[in-house]
Every structure is written in C-alpha cells, then in structure tokens.
C-alpha cells in the first residue's frame, strides 16, 4: 500500500492568510479617496475625496471675457428685489353653534397649520355673528386672545403671531350666565394668514486686477431700474466695497441710472456691489460696470495663489503642476506670466494645457494673462498631478 498523502489544510490556510495580509498592505498604501471608495459606498466618501481634490487645486477661476481693448465692461445681469405681503385665506368651518348654561357647555375647537412661521407677518380670524348673548371667549393654543361681547355682524379678531406653532388650535366658547343660556351662532369662520415675502438685498461681484485699477482713466456703473410695486415710503441703497454710492427715496418709476466711479472705489481682486431696498418690488436690469483705461497700457488679468508646505513637499516628491484653460474664441493669442516667466499662446484650439512645475515656488505665486486678441476663458485651473 502507498503512503497516505499529507493533509493540505494547513498549507492552504497559510496561503490564504498570506494573501489577506498582502491585500491589507496594498489597501493601506492606496490613496485615501481610492481606499474609501473600495471599502465603502460612494456617497460615504464625498468629504474625503472632495478634501483631497481641493488640496490638489492651487487655483480655480472663471475669468470670462478677456480683451486687449482700452475699454472693459463687466455685465452683471439682472436683480429682482422685493418686500411684499402675500395673503392666504382658508375656511375653517361654515357654521358653529356655541352654547353654555348650567346644564352644559358646547364649546368648539378648530385647527390649522402654519408651515412658514418665520415669514408670517399677520394672522386674523374672521366670522359673522348671529344671535349673540353673553361674552365670547377665543383661545389660541391655550392663550386667551379675546374675551368680550360681539354684536351681530362681521367680526375680525387679530391673533398674536407670538403664540403660533406649526400645528395650531383655536377654542371658541361663551361665558356662563345665571340661570340663562348664553349662545353665539357663528357663520363663515375663516383664517387669514399674511406672509412677508422678502428678497431685499442682492450682491454682485466682479474682479479687477491691480494693473487694471492702476490704469483706470474713467469708470461708471449703469443699470435700468423698474418699479413693479411700491406702497408707501422706502429707500434704495447701493454700495461698492462698503462705500455708499446711492442712498435715496424709492420712486415708483423707471429709467436708466448712471453713476460715475473713481479708481479708488475699486479693490484689486474681487469687488462687491450691494443693492438693497426696504419696501416695494423693483427690477434692476443690465447692470454694467464700464472701465476705460489709459492708452498704450496693456490689459493684464492678475491672479495669485499659494503653495503651502504640504503641497510643496508633494511637488518635490514628483508631483507636476499643470495649467489648464478652456477657451471660447476664434483665435487665442496671449502671454501668460508666472512669477516673471512668460509663456506665449497662439492657438485656435478650445483648450490649453502645460506643465508649469519649473516656474512654481513655495509660498505666494503670481499669475498674469495679457490678451492680444479678444476671447473668453471658461475655466482656468492650476492643479497638482502625480
């Protein structure tokens, strides 16, 4: 007889254990985003992957139109500002009989909802009174809001908004009399909610490079203003970078408004226009900032970005710094200046990509675009790639 074969269970177990150990080692070396995606559901890794993507992006801008003209216009679009009341009327009951005597009490309860408590401005209860006797008592969520006699006719009771909840209860009863029955016959019980719809402030931003600001000769802001509704008095205020440009009464009329600007009104980089009203409903259309520059001065579009210690270590360890741009234009001719190094572009393509690692430094970095033709940059991105 031949010899029995040795059991292979131990050997197979060792191989499996070794494979598991190797797999765990490989997973541990994977990038955090890839590791998370492997071990979890995709939606559980959004924060991890987003943080890493943001860490890899050094600069992300959407410059829009670039021009070599001596005049540049920033078209900021349209704004609708309003503060207005929107009433909402609801029938709670068609008729109610309220009675009270020594033999019993027939109070009535009604319910209603308020979904937008934050914007609730007023709340009123309406009903018609027939055949009144005694004092009527109305409670809102356990709080007495009316206690007194009401004559026959149409009645309005103001309900304090401080007592309002999402789900509300109204209890209507009548006071008791001595050896007599007090009663009210109520018809067409309605509740009126008045909500304040509000969009009273809007902010628009645009960028002005330091060279643009330095060379501004004339500047103006223009827009068309249209009054859709104005009930009473109100004011219109307009700020540029926290400096007041307009503070005047609102008038329900329309027309074009032009405001002269000074170069000192601008900031290098992001500039903020703030429109606000405190009454009415107004449209502000075709908002445009128009800057005219000194002749013979090149238009420069400037940006800056920072390379921190961690990102600098990634570059030293072999990551590349890649410049990517998406264009819209027939022919794109421009100079790109990165920390003093010039890269010429002359292309009809709608995209441009270049490794700019050798021009990058730790800390602050300067990036300029000098257009020699008119074109649009849909997206400008500088990022790290391993």
XYZ file of C-alpha atoms in Angstrom:
386
model
C 0.000 0.000 0.000
C 1.163 3.515 -0.759
C 1.767 6.079 1.910
C -1.122 8.359 2.904
C -0.877 11.885 1.490
C -0.107 14.701 3.931
C -3.117 16.933 4.716
C -3.039 20.214 2.795
C -5.390 22.177 5.066
C -2.574 23.902 6.948
C -0.745 24.828 3.763
C -3.872 26.282 2.133
C -4.682 28.235 5.278
C -1.220 29.738 5.285
C -1.536 30.795 1.661
C -4.918 32.451 2.304
C -3.578 34.238 5.375
C -0.627 35.489 3.355
C -2.897 36.750 0.589
C -5.097 38.574 3.102
C -2.036 40.179 4.701
C -0.748 41.283 1.293
C -4.172 42.651 0.325
C -4.431 44.653 3.552
C -0.941 46.025 2.951
C -1.880 47.109 -0.584
C -5.103 48.753 0.663
C -3.163 50.623 3.342
C -0.881 52.094 0.656
C -3.783 53.253 -1.548
C -4.665 56.970 -1.697
C -7.294 57.844 0.938
C -10.025 58.558 -1.620
C -9.426 55.275 -3.517
C -9.257 53.345 -0.245
C -12.536 54.849 0.946
C -14.262 54.104 -2.380
C -13.097 50.476 -2.185
C -14.264 49.874 1.378
C -17.445 51.992 1.499
C -20.404 53.228 -0.504
C -19.604 56.074 -2.898
C -21.698 58.658 -1.035
C -19.792 57.939 2.198
C -16.553 59.185 0.624
C -17.675 62.596 -0.662
C -15.968 64.542 2.129
C -12.733 62.546 1.884
C -12.467 62.840 -1.886
C -13.606 66.476 -2.033
C -10.988 67.499 0.553
C -8.261 65.776 -1.438
C -9.412 67.308 -4.723
C -9.426 70.764 -3.159
C -5.950 70.143 -1.761
C -4.694 69.345 -5.260
C -6.172 72.520 -6.807
C -3.910 75.558 -6.434
C -6.016 77.995 -8.465
C -9.509 77.745 -9.940
C -11.037 80.760 -11.686
C -13.674 81.528 -14.313
C -12.316 84.753 -15.874
C -14.898 85.123 -18.638
C -14.262 87.715 -21.364
C -10.699 88.971 -21.865
C -9.933 91.849 -24.179
C -6.985 93.882 -25.388
C -9.279 96.912 -25.830
C -8.848 100.088 -23.807
C -12.413 99.710 -22.540
C -13.700 96.822 -20.461
C -17.291 96.156 -19.477
C -18.450 93.859 -16.681
C -22.001 92.717 -17.411
C -23.509 91.607 -14.114
C -27.038 90.672 -15.154
C -30.407 91.410 -13.543
C -31.734 91.607 -9.972
C -35.261 91.472 -8.554
C -35.601 92.920 -5.040
C -38.893 92.894 -3.186
C -40.673 93.094 0.141
C -44.343 92.322 -0.285
C -47.265 90.762 1.536
C -48.916 87.589 0.267
C -52.280 86.833 1.928
C -53.711 83.345 2.247
C -57.384 82.827 3.198
C -58.772 79.500 4.397
C -62.254 78.485 5.580
C -62.155 76.626 8.899
C -65.899 75.999 9.265
C -69.145 77.079 7.603
C -71.101 77.447 10.869
C -70.648 76.861 14.584
C -73.113 76.973 17.465
C -71.589 77.943 20.805
C -73.732 77.494 23.929
C -73.307 77.421 27.694
C -75.751 77.034 30.569
C -75.970 75.310 33.938
C -76.861 72.175 32.009
C -73.767 72.026 29.800
C -71.113 73.606 27.611
C -70.837 73.244 23.832
C -67.555 74.995 23.035
C -65.985 74.379 19.607
C -62.404 73.725 18.510
C -60.747 74.346 15.154
C -57.262 73.526 13.881
C -54.948 74.944 11.223
C -51.301 74.744 10.130
C -48.661 77.379 9.501
C -45.741 75.961 7.518
C -43.758 79.189 7.133
C -43.765 80.634 10.649
C -40.585 82.647 10.070
C -42.216 84.803 7.381
C -45.662 85.043 8.996
C -46.484 88.738 9.386
C -50.158 88.829 10.425
C -52.896 86.370 11.377
C -56.608 87.207 11.584
C -59.751 85.232 12.384
C -62.933 86.304 10.554
C -66.532 85.237 11.131
C -70.112 86.508 11.073
C -72.051 86.704 14.341
C -75.767 85.905 14.562
C -77.930 85.990 17.676
C -75.205 86.819 20.262
C -75.805 86.505 24.001
C -73.038 86.638 26.634
C -69.304 87.136 26.234
C -67.383 85.251 23.568
C -64.032 83.684 24.547
C -61.407 82.767 21.937
C -58.222 80.864 22.826
C -55.211 80.247 20.570
C -53.050 77.320 21.664
C -54.262 77.741 25.244
C -53.851 81.540 25.319
C -56.913 83.780 25.609
C -56.805 86.264 22.713
C -60.346 87.646 23.049
C -62.906 87.811 25.851
C -65.895 90.106 25.389
C -69.224 90.745 23.764
C -69.530 90.817 19.990
C -72.510 92.383 18.255
C -74.156 90.779 15.261
C -72.198 91.358 12.068
C -68.792 90.600 10.589
C -66.028 90.278 13.185
C -62.227 90.365 12.852
C -60.029 89.067 15.678
C -56.264 89.610 15.444
C -54.325 86.513 16.531
C -50.876 87.241 18.043
C -48.161 85.600 15.950
C -46.093 85.000 19.106
C -48.472 82.158 20.009
C -48.252 80.459 16.624
C -46.862 76.952 16.162
C -46.739 74.644 13.173
C -49.974 72.936 14.274
C -52.460 75.274 15.947
C -55.718 75.003 17.879
C -58.478 77.593 18.283
C -61.052 77.069 21.019
C -64.247 79.158 20.946
C -66.566 79.244 23.967
C -69.058 81.520 25.672
C -69.226 82.659 29.304
C -71.901 81.261 31.590
C -74.911 83.247 32.787
C -77.061 82.894 35.893
C -79.995 80.626 35.109
C -79.832 81.643 31.422
C -78.249 80.112 28.359
C -75.590 82.207 26.631
C -75.018 81.457 22.978
C -73.451 82.566 19.692
C -74.247 81.445 16.178
C -71.104 81.873 14.024
C -71.006 81.617 10.220
C -68.204 81.519 7.600
C -65.296 81.116 10.010
C -62.110 81.922 8.088
C -58.483 82.452 8.948
C -56.295 84.877 7.023
C -52.518 84.436 7.037
C -50.336 87.228 5.689
C -46.775 86.237 4.797
C -43.961 88.671 4.094
C -42.059 87.587 1.006
C -38.625 89.138 1.179
C -35.621 89.382 -1.092
C -34.397 92.832 -0.149
C -30.641 92.509 -0.692
C -28.508 91.237 -3.570
C -24.763 91.080 -4.086
C -22.888 91.047 -7.394
C -19.117 90.579 -7.687
C -16.503 91.216 -10.370
C -12.703 91.139 -10.478
C -10.331 93.989 -11.268
C -6.610 93.262 -11.462
C -4.111 95.578 -9.790
C -2.831 96.750 -13.185
C -6.395 97.487 -14.333
C -7.088 99.509 -11.213
C -3.821 101.375 -11.594
C -4.602 102.374 -15.196
C -8.305 103.261 -14.918
C -8.975 106.641 -16.536
C -12.782 106.752 -16.314
C -15.314 104.371 -14.799
C -19.063 104.218 -14.442
C -21.819 101.942 -13.189
C -25.108 101.867 -15.078
C -28.394 99.964 -14.808
C -32.096 100.243 -15.590
C -34.492 100.409 -12.634
C -38.156 99.378 -12.945
C -40.829 99.738 -10.264
C -43.274 96.833 -10.167
C -44.951 97.863 -6.900
C -44.471 100.429 -4.132
C -46.910 101.061 -1.312
C -45.716 103.857 0.918
C -42.205 105.087 1.636
C -38.916 103.282 1.107
C -35.211 103.776 0.397
C -32.765 102.403 -2.144
C -29.141 101.932 -1.121
C -26.196 100.880 -3.260
C -22.675 100.120 -2.040
C -19.407 99.352 -3.805
C -16.916 97.669 -1.475
C -18.820 99.042 1.560
C -18.691 102.600 0.190
C -22.126 104.156 -0.229
C -22.871 105.161 -3.831
C -26.631 105.732 -3.582
C -28.950 106.439 -0.647
C -32.208 107.899 -1.886
C -36.001 107.562 -1.600
C -37.677 104.921 -3.738
C -39.909 106.269 -6.505
C -42.293 104.091 -8.489
C -40.957 104.994 -11.919
C -38.413 103.594 -14.347
C -35.358 104.579 -16.323
C -31.618 104.334 -16.655
C -29.306 105.337 -13.841
C -25.593 106.081 -14.369
C -23.101 106.599 -11.542
C -19.560 107.878 -12.068
C -16.903 105.888 -10.227
C -13.384 106.727 -9.113
C -10.452 104.321 -9.408
C -10.122 104.485 -5.611
C -13.592 102.932 -5.340
C -12.172 99.668 -6.719
C -10.229 96.923 -4.989
C -7.502 94.844 -6.612
C -9.133 91.440 -6.973
C -12.754 90.880 -6.013
C -15.153 93.854 -5.944
C -18.593 93.711 -4.328
C -21.724 95.620 -5.377
C -24.580 95.524 -2.853
C -28.137 96.530 -3.803
C -30.826 96.889 -1.112
C -34.374 98.219 -0.691
C -36.691 98.307 2.326
C -40.066 98.411 0.558
C -41.744 97.557 -2.736
C -40.875 95.356 -5.691
C -38.146 96.565 -8.088
C -36.145 95.190 -11.017
C -32.536 96.246 -11.678
C -31.612 95.206 -15.221
C -28.490 95.319 -17.404
C -26.155 96.115 -14.506
C -22.830 97.081 -16.104
C -19.507 98.397 -14.833
C -17.555 100.145 -17.625
C -13.871 100.954 -17.162
C -11.816 102.990 -19.630
C -8.030 102.698 -19.417
C -5.132 104.947 -20.353
C -3.977 104.435 -23.942
C -0.909 102.323 -24.609
C -1.296 100.282 -21.423
C -1.526 96.510 -21.754
C -4.538 94.864 -20.157
C -3.360 92.441 -17.504
C -5.596 89.974 -15.710
C -3.889 89.075 -12.460
C -4.401 86.217 -10.017
C -2.396 84.853 -7.145
C -2.253 81.522 -5.364
C -0.301 79.952 -2.531
C 1.677 76.719 -2.391
C 1.733 75.579 1.233
C 4.334 73.316 2.846
C 2.395 70.111 2.225
C 1.821 70.965 -1.444
C 5.459 71.998 -1.865
C 6.560 68.629 -0.453
C 4.263 66.904 -2.967
C 5.942 68.849 -5.793
C 9.422 67.967 -4.514
C 8.341 64.316 -4.332
C 7.477 64.312 -8.028
C 4.002 65.803 -8.472
C 3.615 68.045 -11.518
C 1.920 71.442 -11.551
C -0.408 71.586 -14.547
C -2.021 74.681 -16.054
C -5.327 74.005 -17.852
C -7.559 76.516 -19.633
C -10.829 76.126 -21.539
C -11.396 78.803 -24.194
C -14.155 80.262 -26.309
C -12.929 82.286 -29.284
C -11.767 82.022 -32.885
C -8.098 82.612 -32.156
C -6.451 82.925 -28.775
C -3.261 84.975 -28.642
C -1.963 85.894 -25.203
C 1.042 85.953 -22.904
C 0.934 84.002 -19.649
C 3.338 85.297 -16.990
C 4.021 83.053 -13.984
C 6.321 84.548 -11.365
C 8.043 86.572 -14.094
C 8.329 83.702 -16.617
C 6.470 84.288 -19.899
C 4.626 81.588 -21.854
C 3.220 82.568 -25.258
C -0.098 81.182 -26.510
C -1.250 81.305 -30.122
C -3.926 78.713 -30.795
C -7.314 78.118 -32.362
C -8.000 75.218 -30.016
C -10.629 75.491 -27.293
C -8.252 74.154 -24.648
C -4.683 74.603 -23.442
C -2.590 72.504 -21.066
C 1.026 72.929 -19.938
C 3.351 71.665 -17.219
C 4.492 74.753 -15.276
C 6.239 72.973 -12.393
C 9.598 74.661 -13.024
C 8.048 78.125 -12.637
C 6.340 77.452 -9.291
C 7.748 78.479 -5.919
C 6.818 77.796 -2.326
C 4.512 80.413 -0.808
C 2.908 83.181 -2.877
C 2.779 82.820 -6.667
C 1.785 85.440 -9.265
C -0.181 84.591 -12.417
C -0.984 87.086 -15.196
C -2.750 86.882 -18.541
C -2.122 89.597 -21.145
C -4.560 89.104 -24.067
C -3.559 90.145 -27.565
C -6.949 89.186 -29.032
C -10.469 89.134 -27.611
C -11.502 85.742 -26.227
C -13.206 84.085 -23.276
C -11.731 81.761 -20.664
C -14.475 79.476 -19.377
C -12.220 77.881 -16.764
C -8.653 78.385 -15.564
C -7.163 75.739 -13.289
C -3.721 75.094 -11.831
C -3.500 71.757 -10.047
C -1.152 69.060 -8.781
C -0.965 65.756 -10.638
C 1.059 62.751 -9.525
